[in-house]
């Protein structure tokens, strides 16, 4: 999506998320851009995706245990992933 709406669209989205959640907007920007890079090139450096990797690990570990942990959706950084889906 960032290819279609560009940096201004991402910045507007992050500003909106920051107004409605307790986030570090710079950290969110880095995380979202890293997720975009990883989406476009899965073997890219994931060092800036710590929050997303933690959430994905938490989710998939909970599925393995048979008890989905829906608290991942409460993370203020979950919206970084929703940018890719949007």
Coordinates of N, CA, C and O in Angstrom, one line a residue:
X1 N 0.8 -1.2 0.0 CA 0.0 0.0 0.0 C 0.9 1.3 0.0 O 0.5 2.2 -0.6
X2 N 2.0 1.2 0.7 CA 2.8 2.4 0.7 C 3.3 2.8 -0.7 O 3.4 4.0 -1.0
X3 N 3.4 1.9 -1.6 CA 3.7 2.2 -3.0 C 2.6 3.0 -3.6 O 2.9 3.8 -4.5
X4 N 1.4 2.8 -3.2 CA 0.3 3.5 -3.8 C 0.0 4.9 -3.2 O -0.3 5.9 -3.8
X5 N 0.1 5.0 -1.9 CA -0.2 6.3 -1.2 C 1.1 7.0 -0.7 O 1.0 8.1 -0.3
X6 N 2.2 6.3 -0.7 CA 3.5 7.0 -0.4 C 3.7 7.3 1.1 O 2.9 6.9 2.0
X7 N 4.7 8.0 1.3 CA 5.2 8.3 2.7 C 4.1 9.2 3.4 O 3.9 9.0 4.6
X8 N 3.5 10.1 2.7 CA 2.5 11.0 3.3 C 1.3 10.2 3.8 O 0.8 10.5 4.9
X9 N 0.9 9.2 3.1 CA -0.2 8.4 3.5 C 0.2 7.6 4.8 O -0.6 7.5 5.7
X10 N 1.4 7.0 4.8 CA 1.8 6.3 6.0 C 1.9 7.3 7.2 O 1.5 7.0 8.3
X11 N 2.5 8.5 7.0 CA 2.6 9.4 8.1 C 1.3 9.9 8.6 O 1.1 10.0 9.8
X12 N 0.3 10.0 7.7 CA -1.1 10.4 8.2 C -1.7 9.3 9.0 O -2.3 9.5 10.0
X13 N -1.5 8.1 8.5 CA -2.0 6.9 9.3 C -1.4 6.8 10.6 O -2.1 6.6 11.6
X14 N 0.0 7.0 10.7 CA 0.7 6.9 12.0 C 0.2 8.0 12.9 O 0.1 7.8 14.1
X15 N 0.1 9.2 12.4 CA -0.4 10.3 13.2 C -1.8 10.0 13.8 O -2.0 10.2 15.0
X16 N -2.7 9.4 13.0 CA -4.0 9.0 13.5 C -3.9 8.0 14.6 O -4.5 8.1 15.7
X17 N -3.0 7.0 14.4 CA -2.8 5.9 15.4 C -2.2 6.5 16.7 O -2.6 6.0 17.8
X18 N -1.3 7.4 16.5 CA -0.7 8.0 17.7 C -1.7 8.8 18.5 O -1.6 8.8 19.8
X19 N -2.7 9.4 17.9 CA -3.7 10.2 18.6 C -4.6 9.3 19.4 O -5.2 9.7 20.4
X20 N -4.8 8.0 18.9 CA -5.7 7.1 19.5 C -5.1 6.0 20.3 O -5.8 5.1 20.8
X21 N -3.8 6.0 20.4 CA -3.1 4.9 21.1 C -1.8 5.4 21.7 O -1.3 6.5 21.4
X22 N -1.3 4.7 22.6 CA -0.1 5.0 23.3 C 1.1 4.4 22.6 O 1.5 3.3 22.9
X23 N 1.6 5.1 21.6 CA 2.7 4.6 20.8 C 3.9 5.6 20.7 O 3.7 6.8 20.8
X24 N 5.0 5.1 20.4 CA 6.1 5.9 19.9 C 6.1 6.0 18.4 O 6.3 5.0 17.8
X25 N 5.7 7.1 17.9 CA 5.4 7.2 16.4 C 6.7 6.9 15.6 O 6.6 6.3 14.5
X26 N 7.8 7.3 16.1 CA 9.1 7.0 15.3 C 9.3 5.5 15.3 O 9.7 4.9 14.3
X27 N 9.1 4.8 16.4 CA 9.3 3.4 16.5 C 8.3 2.7 15.6 O 8.6 1.7 14.9
X28 N 7.0 3.2 15.6 CA 6.0 2.6 14.7 C 6.4 2.8 13.3 O 6.2 1.9 12.5
X29 N 6.9 3.9 12.9 CA 7.3 4.2 11.5 C 8.4 3.2 11.1 O 8.3 2.6 10.0
X30 N 9.4 3.0 11.9 CA 10.5 2.1 11.7 C 10.0 0.7 11.5 O 10.3 -0.1 10.6
X31 N 9.1 0.3 12.5 CA 8.5 -1.1 12.5 C 7.7 -1.3 11.2 O 7.8 -2.4 10.6
X32 N 6.9 -0.3 10.9 CA 6.0 -0.5 9.7 C 6.8 -0.6 8.4 O 6.6 -1.4 7.5
X33 N 7.8 0.3 8.3 CA 8.6 0.3 7.1 C 9.4 -1.1 7.0 O 9.6 -1.6 5.9
X34 N 9.9 -1.6 8.1 CA 10.6 -2.9 8.1 C 9.6 -4.0 7.7 O 10.0 -4.9 7.0
X35 N 8.4 -3.9 8.2 CA 7.4 -4.9 7.8 C 7.1 -4.8 6.3 O 6.9 -5.9 5.7
X36 N 7.1 -3.6 5.7 CA 6.9 -3.5 4.3 C 8.0 -4.1 3.5 O 7.8 -4.9 2.6
X37 N 9.2 -3.8 4.0 CA 10.4 -4.4 3.3 C 10.4 -5.9 3.4 O 10.6 -6.6 2.4
X38 N 10.0 -6.4 4.6 CA 9.9 -7.9 4.8 C 8.9 -8.5 3.9 O 9.0 -9.6 3.4
X39 N 7.7 -7.8 3.8 CA 6.7 -8.3 2.9 C 7.1 -8.4 1.5 O 6.8 -9.3 0.8
X40 N 7.8 -7.3 1.0 CA 8.3 -7.3 -0.4 C 9.5 -8.2 -0.6 O 9.6 -8.7 -1.8
X41 N 10.3 -8.4 0.4 CA 11.5 -9.3 0.2 C 11.6 -10.0 1.6 O 12.3 -9.6 2.5
X42 N 11.0 -11.2 1.7 CA 11.0 -12.0 2.9 C 12.4 -12.3 3.6 O 12.5 -12.5 4.8
X43 N 13.4 -12.2 2.8 CA 14.8 -12.5 3.4 C 15.5 -11.3 3.8 O 16.7 -11.3 4.1
X44 N 14.8 -10.1 3.9 CA 15.4 -8.9 4.3 C 15.7 -8.9 5.8 O 15.2 -9.7 6.6
X45 N 16.5 -7.9 6.3 CA 16.8 -7.7 7.7 C 15.6 -7.5 8.5 O 14.8 -6.6 8.2
X46 N 15.4 -8.3 9.5 CA 14.3 -8.2 10.4 C 14.6 -7.5 11.7 O 13.7 -7.5 12.6
X47 N 15.7 -7.0 11.9 CA 16.1 -6.4 13.2 C 15.3 -5.3 13.6 O 15.2 -5.0 14.8
X48 N 14.6 -4.6 12.7 CA 13.7 -3.5 13.1 C 12.3 -3.9 13.3 O 11.4 -3.1 13.5
X49 N 12.0 -5.2 13.2 CA 10.7 -5.7 13.4 C 10.4 -6.4 14.7 O 9.6 -7.3 14.8
X50 N 11.1 -6.0 15.7 CA 11.1 -6.7 17.0 C 9.6 -6.8 17.5 O 9.2 -7.9 17.9
X51 N 8.9 -5.7 17.5 CA 7.5 -5.7 18.1 C 6.7 -6.7 17.2 O 5.9 -7.5 17.8
X52 N 6.8 -6.6 15.9 CA 6.0 -7.5 15.1 C 6.3 -8.9 15.3 O 5.5 -9.8 15.3
X53 N 7.6 -9.2 15.3 CA 8.1 -10.6 15.5 C 7.6 -11.1 16.9 O 7.2 -12.3 17.0
X54 N 7.6 -10.3 17.9 CA 7.1 -10.7 19.2 C 5.6 -11.0 19.2 O 5.2 -12.0 19.7
X55 N 4.9 -10.2 18.5 CA 3.4 -10.4 18.4 C 3.1 -11.7 17.6 O 2.3 -12.5 18.0
X56 N 3.8 -11.8 16.5 CA 3.6 -13.0 15.7 C 4.0 -14.3 16.4 O 3.2 -15.3 16.4
X57 N 5.1 -14.2 17.2 CA 5.5 -15.4 18.0 C 4.5 -15.7 19.1 O 4.1 -16.9 19.3
X58 N 4.0 -14.7 19.7 CA 3.0 -14.8 20.8 C 1.7 -15.5 20.2 O 1.1 -16.4 20.7
X59 N 1.3 -15.0 19.0 CA 0.1 -15.5 18.4 C 0.3 -17.0 18.0 O -0.6 -17.8 18.3
X60 N 1.3 -17.3 17.2 CA 1.5 -18.7 16.7 C 1.8 -19.7 17.9 O 1.4 -20.8 17.8
X61 N 2.5 -19.2 18.9 CA 2.7 -20.1 20.1 C 1.4 -20.4 20.8 O 1.1 -21.5 21.2
X62 N 0.5 -19.4 20.8 CA -0.8 -19.6 21.5 C -1.6 -20.6 20.6 O -2.4 -21.5 21.1
X63 N -1.5 -20.5 19.3 CA -2.3 -21.4 18.4 C -1.8 -22.8 18.6 O -2.6 -23.8 18.6
X64 N -0.4 -23.0 18.7 CA 0.1 -24.3 19.0 C -0.4 -24.9 20.3 O -0.5 -26.1 20.3
X65 N -0.6 -24.1 21.3 CA -1.1 -24.6 22.5 C -2.6 -24.9 22.5 O -3.1 -25.4 23.5
X66 N -3.3 -24.5 21.4 CA -4.7 -24.7 21.3 C -5.6 -23.6 22.0 O -6.8 -23.8 22.0
X67 N -4.9 -22.6 22.5 CA -5.7 -21.5 23.1 C -5.2 -20.2 22.5 O -4.2 -19.6 22.9
X68 N -5.9 -19.7 21.5 CA -5.6 -18.5 20.8 C -5.5 -17.3 21.8 O -6.4 -17.1 22.6
X69 N -4.4 -16.5 21.7 CA -4.2 -15.4 22.6 C -4.6 -14.1 21.8 O -3.8 -13.5 21.1
X70 N -5.8 -13.7 22.0 CA -6.3 -12.6 21.3 C -5.8 -11.2 21.9 O -6.0 -10.2 21.3
X71 N -5.0 -11.3 22.9 CA -4.4 -10.1 23.5 C -3.4 -9.4 22.5 O -3.1 -8.2 22.7
X72 N -3.0 -10.1 21.5 CA -2.1 -9.5 20.5 C -2.7 -8.3 19.8 O -2.1 -7.4 19.4
X73 N -4.1 -8.4 19.7 CA -4.8 -7.3 19.1 C -4.9 -6.1 20.0 O -5.3 -5.0 19.5
X74 N -4.5 -6.2 21.2 CA -4.5 -5.0 22.1 C -3.2 -4.3 22.1 O -3.1 -3.2 22.6
X75 N -2.2 -4.8 21.4 CA -0.9 -4.2 21.4 C -1.0 -2.8 20.6 O -1.6 -2.8 19.5
X76 N -0.4 -1.8 21.1 CA -0.4 -0.5 20.4 C 0.3 -0.6 19.1 O 0.2 0.3 18.2
X77 N 1.1 -1.6 18.9 CA 1.9 -1.7 17.6 C 1.2 -2.7 16.6 O 1.7 -2.9 15.5
X78 N 0.1 -3.3 17.0 CA -0.6 -4.2 16.1 C -1.0 -3.5 14.8 O -0.9 -4.1 13.7
X79 N -1.3 -2.2 14.9 CA -1.7 -1.5 13.7 C -0.6 -1.4 12.6 O -0.9 -1.1 11.5
X80 N 0.7 -1.6 13.0 CA 1.7 -1.6 12.0 C 1.5 -2.7 11.0 O 1.7 -2.5 9.8
X81 N 1.0 -3.8 11.5 CA 0.6 -4.9 10.6 C -0.6 -4.6 9.7 O -0.7 -5.0 8.6
X82 N -1.6 -3.9 10.3 CA -2.8 -3.6 9.6 C -2.5 -2.7 8.4 O -3.2 -2.7 7.4
X83 N -1.4 -1.9 8.5 CA -1.1 -1.0 7.3 C -0.8 -1.9 6.1 O -1.3 -1.6 5.0
X84 N -0.2 -3.0 6.3 CA 0.1 -3.9 5.2 C -1.1 -4.6 4.6 O -1.3 -4.8 3.4
X85 N -2.1 -4.8 5.5 CA -3.3 -5.4 5.0 C -4.3 -4.5 4.3 O -5.1 -4.8 3.5
X86 N -4.1 -3.2 4.7 CA -4.9 -2.2 4.1 C -4.5 -1.9 2.7 O -5.2 -1.8 1.8

